[in-house]
Structures are given as structure tokens and as C-alpha cells.
Amino acid sequence: MKRNVLMLILVGVCVALLMTAAFLNLRERRQHAQALNPSQQIQLVPNGGPAPPPTASTAAPSDLPDQTPDLRGKVAANFTLKDLSGKSVSLKDYRGKAVLVNFWATWCAPCKVEMPWFEKLQAQYASQGLVILGVTAEDIPRDEVAKSAKSLGVDYPILLRGDAIANDWGGLDGLPSSFYIDRQGVIVDETVGLYSRDEVESMIKRIVNGKSGQPNPPKPVASQSTANGAPSQGHS
Amino acid sequence: MRAFLLLAGLCAALASPLAAQSSDLQLDGLNSKQFVSFLGPAAATITATQPAALTLHFHIADGFHINSHTPLSKLLIATQLIAIEQQGVRVTSVDFPAGQPYAFSFDPTNKLDVYSGDFTLVAKVKIVPGQHQFSAGLRYQACDHAACYPPKLLPVVVAVTAN
């Protein structure tokens, strides 16, 4: 009798193990299938360089599935991050100022094109209350960030570990990501990808002058008439 | 008693595949929003205990490029194949193709070395006889014409029969 009970328990354990194995196997296959499913991938957009030409399905920006959350009109989430000197800096400290929060990374080539623009625009509009905060979206040593910022001639505050606050800022799936915040702390414009210097300045003027976003959205620099391609997943 | 031992053996046999599977799942969760897909092969047959080559095919989504294995700046993130150690499967080296020159339209003087479209890696392996699973992760960092995207890890799994 005792032996039969033991056998019954053992059979039960084996059945449970079999079911667990089957479940894990099924889950793994589903995850792999999902990873290879084109419909789960980011929308394809044409390249501005020597890559394949645009196709009908990628020509219209309105066709792009924009996976970047639209934060315009929302109050910017506060953050407290360390700057290059180790000092804590909070976004809320700048309430009453027009703030451009620019997320970047050392491996991001487009980011390095616009950062010298920001440096000049910061100097130009500082007297009108503009503050630019550069936030790295990667976890690398402070020295490497400082070296990169210095090589770009950037003197505005650079904050570290923006990757830790990515969820509050739409996930930061593409860089550069910039948020133009008015004096009330509301995000007026939001961009992903490189925009022309003129467009950047226009968006700065809007937050400095307290005007809301423009009706015709600008496009990333490589999608304008001087270059090929449609905008990446950005909006403004 | 014999039946008891038989059942105990069966349970032990079931337990080992479970352990192997959980190590396979280490790559999962890191593969959302991929810009590169693994085209295969899903399975391969090779000669056991001899140096053999596994040719792995990949496709980069149109409009995107990734850094090659040898980018021209040390700040850029190189494409790598990270093999997961498994009993009986030894990866001796990986051959990467040469990259193609590329420059962003907004920064034509800054030359990059990239892959775009389809590319192939050759993993040199030595595998003991039997059925195995070659598991690896392709680490890459993609950009399009105006933006760059954080580094990704793409799972690469090939069922290998070594005869």
C-alpha cells in the first residue's frame, strides 16, 4: 500500500515535470518566432546614404508606425541625475526657464552633429532664459563622457545615466532624442533623430517665447529636400 | 522496486533537458525591436570532432545599417557574435565579412564601416558526435539616416547534428 502511494506521487511529479518542459518549450518557440516576425520589427524607413532606394511602402511619413510615445503637452517628468562633477541636478530646479533636454550617447553619430549647435544656441539664448541639459543615455564611465563632450566643445551641463530614466521619457529608443520644455515645465516639442539647425532654433524660440508647437511638423535633417529619405520615428 | 527505479530514472532524464532549456532562455527578453533578423539555417549537419564551419545568414532591415566587426572609431559598437558555452560544442573562431564604407548625408567627411542588407558570418566549430544546439547572440548597434538605436542582442540558434 505504502509502495503504491509512493509510485503515485512519483508519477505525479513526472507528469508535472513533463508539463513544465512542454510549457517552457512552447514559450521559447513563441518568443523566437516573435523575434523573427517582421510585423514586430520597427517600421522600415529609407536611408539617406547609398543604401536601397525608397519604396512605395516607406515613402509617406504618415505610414510609419510611430512607436515613440507622444509626450507633447504633458508636464516633463522630473529627474535627478549627477553631472560630470558629481553634483546632483534636478529638472525641477529649472522651473521658470525654457529647457532643452537632449539625450545622446557616445556611439551616436547624429548626436555629435547637433551638440556643437546646442553650445552656440545656449550662448545665444541664455539671456532669454534658455537652459540646455545634455543627458547621456548609456552606462559608461564618467571620464569617457567628459572626454567625448570636451572633444565636441560642449560646455553646457552634461548629466549621466539617462538610461535609468528612459521609461519616463518615452523609452529613448532612438537617439538623439530632444524635449523642448516651456517655462511651466510642459513639453512643447519632441524629436527623435537629427533635425536641421534652423528647425532646432525654431523650437528653441518657441519655448523661449512661450509659443506652442507649430502646425506643420519639421522633419529630420536627412529627410529634407537636400537629402534622400523619410524621417525616422520622430515627431514635433 | 524495479518500477520505482525506472520512474526515478525517467524523472532524472526529464530534469536535464529542463536545465539546458533555461540556459537557452538567457538571451530572451533582449530581442525586442530588432533591426536584424537571423535567416538561418535552423538546422545543420556536420562531421563530428573535425573542424567544421557553420554559415549563418542575417538580414538588416531596409534603410538601416549596423557597424561592421571593425568600425573605424573605438567609440562605435562593433558587431560581435557571442557564443553560449555548451557541452560538446566548441567555437574556435568567427569570420566576419569586410564592411562597406558609409557616411551620413549630414556628415559626409566622417567615414564609417558598416553592414547593410544581407550579410553572412562563419562560425568555426568543433563538435562531439550527437545532437546539439548551437546558441549565440549577435550584438549590434543600428542607425538609420538620422538616428541611432541602442545596442541589441539577437538570438541565434541552430540545431546541429554531428555525425
XYZ file of C-alpha atoms in Angstrom:
399
model
C 0.000 0.000 0.000
C 2.798 2.375 1.035
C 4.689 1.464 -2.161
C 1.644 2.239 -4.290
C 1.287 5.692 -2.750
C 4.973 6.362 -3.387
C 4.577 5.309 -7.019
C 1.531 7.546 -7.385
C 3.475 10.557 -6.047
C 6.376 9.800 -8.373
C 4.068 9.562 -11.389
C 2.532 12.886 -10.386
C 5.967 14.544 -10.185
C 6.888 13.151 -13.611
C 3.672 14.463 -15.158
C 4.299 17.883 -13.613
C 7.846 17.908 -14.990
C 6.610 16.935 -18.452
C 4.026 19.720 -18.416
C 6.624 22.276 -17.284
C 9.008 21.179 -20.041
C 6.240 21.446 -22.626
C 5.281 24.909 -21.373
C 8.878 26.192 -21.433
C 9.420 24.740 -24.892
C 6.264 26.371 -26.236
C 7.150 29.716 -24.654
C 10.659 29.625 -26.082
C 9.416 28.822 -29.586
C 6.845 31.608 -29.414
C 9.477 34.110 -28.294
C 11.842 33.116 -31.078
C 9.050 33.251 -33.650
C 8.079 36.686 -32.377
C 11.670 37.893 -32.669
C 11.749 36.917 -36.329
C 8.274 38.160 -37.170
C 8.655 41.185 -39.437
C 5.426 42.701 -38.179
C 7.040 43.053 -34.758
C 10.018 44.899 -36.126
C 10.392 48.609 -36.349
C 8.955 50.271 -39.460
C 11.454 50.348 -42.278
C 12.462 53.768 -43.499
C 14.662 54.706 -46.422
C 18.282 55.522 -45.866
C 19.800 58.871 -46.678
C 23.062 57.313 -47.813
C 23.989 54.883 -50.552
C 21.579 52.250 -49.300
C 18.490 50.912 -51.131
C 16.100 53.464 -52.684
C 12.786 54.313 -51.030
C 9.834 52.105 -51.824
C 6.159 52.999 -52.000
C 5.519 51.474 -48.600
C 8.129 53.633 -46.909
C 7.732 56.916 -48.756
C 4.964 58.502 -46.711
C 5.823 59.522 -43.153
C 2.191 59.017 -42.177
C 2.624 55.290 -42.870
C 5.300 54.962 -40.210
C 4.165 53.194 -37.072
C 5.395 55.676 -34.577
C 6.319 53.668 -31.518
C 7.651 56.707 -29.728
C 5.129 57.949 -27.160
C 3.957 61.497 -27.828
C 4.809 63.471 -24.706
C 3.964 66.891 -26.134
C 1.531 68.819 -23.964
C 2.496 66.792 -20.914
C 4.421 68.006 -17.907
C 8.003 66.770 -18.158
C 8.866 64.070 -15.629
C 11.293 65.323 -13.046
C 14.678 63.641 -12.709
C 17.711 63.992 -10.509
C 20.989 62.931 -12.100
C 24.670 63.547 -11.451
C 26.607 65.920 -13.662
C 30.223 65.453 -14.715
C 31.459 66.975 -11.446
C 29.331 64.602 -9.381
C 26.787 67.249 -8.411
C 23.091 66.294 -8.383
C 20.974 68.192 -10.866
C 17.158 68.104 -10.915
C 14.963 69.219 -13.775
C 12.623 70.926 -11.325
C 15.450 73.304 -10.383
C 14.935 74.940 -13.777
C 11.202 75.636 -13.464
C 10.614 79.117 -14.892
C 13.325 78.572 -17.537
C 12.959 77.284 -21.074
C 14.746 73.918 -21.042
C 16.019 71.724 -23.848
C 16.710 68.204 -22.603
C 18.833 66.357 -25.150
C 19.517 62.631 -24.744
C 22.630 61.388 -26.546
C 25.281 58.668 -26.493
C 28.968 58.461 -27.350
C 28.205 55.885 -30.107
C 25.578 58.110 -31.736
C 26.959 59.967 -34.769
C 23.920 62.239 -35.376
C 24.070 63.331 -31.730
C 27.569 64.682 -32.224
C 26.497 66.798 -35.167
C 23.926 68.787 -33.224
C 25.736 69.166 -29.906
C 28.046 71.953 -31.142
C 24.894 73.733 -32.421
C 23.400 73.471 -28.949
C 26.519 75.003 -27.456
C 26.179 78.069 -29.690
C 22.404 78.308 -29.249
C 22.816 78.085 -25.482
C 25.118 81.117 -25.571
C 22.781 82.946 -27.922
C 19.566 82.419 -25.921
C 20.869 82.176 -22.344
C 19.900 85.778 -21.644
C 16.322 84.896 -22.644
C 16.195 82.079 -20.119
C 17.288 79.053 -22.165
C 18.957 76.138 -20.401
C 20.276 73.123 -22.304
C 20.832 69.855 -20.465
C 22.667 67.075 -22.275
C 21.865 63.667 -20.808
C 23.829 60.547 -21.750
C 21.608 57.546 -22.394
C 24.252 54.944 -21.615
C 26.078 53.488 -18.651
C 29.735 54.254 -19.261
C 32.479 55.748 -17.052
C 32.217 59.470 -16.379
C 35.681 60.110 -17.837
C 34.643 58.752 -21.220
C 31.577 61.004 -21.285
C 33.671 64.015 -20.248
C 36.243 63.282 -22.948
C 33.559 62.991 -25.608
C 31.812 66.214 -24.506
C 35.111 68.070 -24.442
C 36.017 66.916 -27.943
C 32.703 68.344 -29.155
C 33.370 71.682 -27.458
C 30.334 71.312 -25.220
C 30.199 73.368 -22.053
C 26.530 73.127 -21.090
C 25.668 70.685 -18.261
C 26.090 67.032 -19.149
C 24.188 64.639 -16.920
C 24.930 60.938 -16.535
C 22.865 57.731 -16.659
C 19.854 58.982 -18.569
C 19.241 55.316 -19.428
C 17.969 54.929 -15.868
C 15.106 57.370 -16.532
C 14.346 56.243 -20.102
C 10.871 54.934 -19.282
C 9.734 58.380 -18.128
C 10.917 59.873 -21.434
C 9.273 57.589 -23.932
C 11.828 54.779 -23.753
C 14.557 56.639 -25.679
C 14.544 54.031 -28.417
C 16.228 56.351 -30.895
C 18.962 58.937 -30.383
C 19.295 61.848 -30.393
C 16.015 62.416 -28.534
C 15.228 66.001 -27.611
C 12.483 67.526 -25.496
C 11.731 71.257 -25.634
C 10.159 72.291 -22.327
C 8.479 75.626 -21.656
C 8.706 77.736 -18.512
C 5.748 75.921 -16.958
C 7.505 72.573 -17.338
C 5.358 71.400 -20.254
C 6.921 69.582 -23.223
C 6.201 71.700 -26.299
C 8.232 69.782 -28.899
C 9.744 66.310 -29.006
C 12.114 64.989 -31.667
C 13.906 61.741 -32.415
C 16.785 61.896 -34.868
C 18.787 64.775 -36.257
C 16.902 67.914 -37.287
C 18.336 70.898 -39.129
C 19.921 73.671 -37.141
C 17.177 76.070 -38.268
C 14.468 73.748 -37.003
C 16.273 73.318 -33.708
C 16.479 77.087 -33.340
C 12.777 77.482 -34.207
C 11.835 75.023 -31.489
C 14.096 76.825 -29.023
C 12.427 80.120 -29.907
C 9.016 78.607 -29.229
C 9.901 77.620 -25.674
C 11.811 80.831 -25.022
C 8.950 82.968 -26.327
C 6.253 80.809 -24.774
C 4.575 79.793 -28.046
C 3.042 76.366 -28.564
C 4.123 73.877 -31.242
C 3.791 74.769 -34.916
C 1.072 73.234 -37.116
C 3.477 71.882 -39.772
C 5.917 69.487 -38.174
C 9.579 69.735 -39.165
C 11.417 66.687 -40.439
C 14.775 65.184 -39.507
C 17.575 66.820 -41.449
C 18.285 63.903 -43.762
C 14.687 63.802 -44.992
C 14.555 67.384 -46.184
C 14.919 68.437 -49.792
C 18.709 68.405 -49.667
C 18.883 64.736 -48.840
C 17.150 61.451 -49.507
C 14.780 59.552 -47.311
C 11.862 59.978 -44.992
C 12.035 60.932 -41.347
C 12.872 58.398 -38.738
C 10.473 57.776 -35.914
C 10.363 61.338 -34.733
C 7.724 63.971 -34.499
C 7.446 67.501 -33.424
C 11.195 -1.649 -6.522
C 12.356 -2.023 -10.145
C 9.432 0.068 -11.333
C 10.305 2.703 -8.767
C 13.894 2.917 -10.028
C 12.642 3.118 -13.621
C 10.393 6.035 -12.804
C 13.148 7.778 -10.867
C 15.437 7.420 -13.917
C 12.764 8.856 -16.180
C 12.395 11.868 -13.919
C 16.160 12.444 -13.911
C 16.200 12.276 -17.716
C 13.427 14.859 -17.865
C 15.195 17.157 -15.445
C 18.334 17.590 -17.602
C 16.573 18.995 -20.708
C 14.845 21.464 -18.411
C 18.194 22.740 -17.168
C 19.549 23.101 -20.719
C 16.482 24.980 -21.776
C 16.752 27.576 -19.066
C 20.289 28.433 -20.149
C 18.955 28.878 -23.702
C 16.472 31.420 -22.438
C 19.225 33.728 -21.219
C 19.055 35.630 -24.474
C 15.323 36.104 -24.413
C 13.932 39.438 -23.344
C 16.785 41.235 -25.075
C 15.464 40.839 -28.575
C 12.629 43.330 -28.811
C 12.537 45.793 -31.715
C 15.222 44.090 -33.745
C 16.695 45.682 -36.861
C 18.462 42.470 -37.875
C 16.869 39.057 -38.434
C 18.537 35.660 -38.453
C 17.727 33.917 -41.729
C 19.150 30.543 -40.799
C 19.959 27.786 -41.095
C 17.663 26.407 -38.421
C 19.475 23.070 -38.612
C 22.823 21.793 -39.917
C 24.694 18.522 -40.177
C 28.465 18.468 -39.775
C 31.276 15.978 -39.369
C 31.873 15.270 -35.714
C 35.179 16.018 -33.959
C 36.586 17.687 -37.104
C 36.913 21.439 -37.620
C 33.680 22.488 -39.316
C 32.049 25.730 -40.426
C 28.550 26.938 -39.609
C 27.477 29.591 -42.072
C 24.978 31.991 -40.502
C 22.861 34.306 -42.650
C 21.426 37.626 -41.476
C 19.307 40.400 -42.939
C 19.367 44.048 -41.905
C 16.066 45.866 -42.352
C 15.954 48.208 -45.347
C 17.027 51.736 -44.516
C 19.197 50.673 -41.592
C 22.861 49.841 -41.235
C 24.943 48.400 -38.426
C 28.616 48.876 -37.607
C 30.865 46.187 -39.033
C 33.056 43.984 -36.841
C 35.815 46.556 -37.321
C 34.313 50.046 -37.089
C 36.656 52.931 -37.782
C 36.216 54.551 -34.365
C 36.704 52.940 -30.996
C 33.641 54.812 -29.743
C 31.419 52.846 -32.112
C 29.972 49.496 -31.137
C 31.289 46.623 -33.264
C 29.120 43.748 -34.432
C 30.009 40.617 -32.480
C 28.823 37.041 -32.199
C 28.706 35.927 -28.588
C 28.561 32.137 -28.365
C 26.943 30.487 -25.380
C 29.161 27.774 -23.975
C 27.663 24.340 -24.315
C 28.925 20.861 -23.576
C 30.382 19.221 -26.659
C 30.253 22.377 -28.792
C 33.432 24.418 -29.170
C 33.519 27.628 -31.186
C 37.121 28.223 -32.246
C 36.643 31.458 -34.202
C 34.161 33.536 -36.184
C 34.815 35.030 -39.614
C 33.169 38.389 -40.238
C 32.798 39.956 -43.674
C 34.504 43.231 -44.534
C 32.301 46.275 -44.030
C 31.234 48.789 -46.650
C 32.164 52.471 -46.470
C 29.286 54.713 -45.416
C 28.796 58.335 -44.418
C 25.718 60.121 -43.097
C 24.421 62.748 -45.511
C 24.714 65.334 -42.738
C 28.334 64.442 -42.009
C 29.943 63.262 -45.280
C 33.520 63.611 -44.030
C 33.032 61.138 -41.196
C 33.538 57.721 -42.799
C 32.042 54.646 -41.227
C 32.445 50.930 -41.901
C 29.064 49.197 -41.900
C 26.951 46.239 -42.945
C 23.620 46.731 -44.688
C 21.242 44.364 -46.495
C 22.302 40.725 -46.130
C 25.500 39.511 -44.524
C 26.985 36.195 -43.516
C 29.120 35.060 -40.593
C 31.057 31.807 -40.487
C 31.447 30.218 -37.082
C 34.288 27.684 -36.930
C 33.247 24.873 -34.623
C 34.344 21.506 -33.344
C 31.519 19.344 -32.075
C 31.394 15.901 -30.482
C 29.066 13.281 -32.049
C 25.379 13.692 -31.328
C 22.563 16.206 -31.451
C 23.457 19.678 -30.214
C 22.182 23.191 -30.174
C 24.467 25.987 -31.300
C 23.344 29.060 -29.373
C 24.755 32.531 -29.730
C 23.788 36.184 -29.640
C 24.520 38.692 -32.372
C 25.387 42.004 -30.710
C 24.981 45.011 -32.961
C 24.088 48.687 -32.983
C 21.915 50.083 -35.769
C 21.303 53.515 -37.241
C 19.078 54.868 -39.984
C 19.596 58.067 -41.948
C 19.035 60.399 -38.972
C 19.002 58.442 -35.726
C 20.867 55.680 -33.949
C 19.409 52.965 -31.778
C 20.759 51.342 -28.616
C 22.775 48.117 -28.936
C 20.733 44.943 -29.376
C 21.302 41.237 -28.889
C 19.714 38.913 -31.459
C 19.346 35.227 -30.517
C 20.929 32.799 -32.980
C 20.021 29.132 -32.550
C 20.967 26.246 -34.874
C 20.157 22.587 -34.246
C 23.372 20.753 -35.131
C 23.750 17.042 -35.879
C 27.353 15.903 -35.667
C 27.942 12.510 -37.302
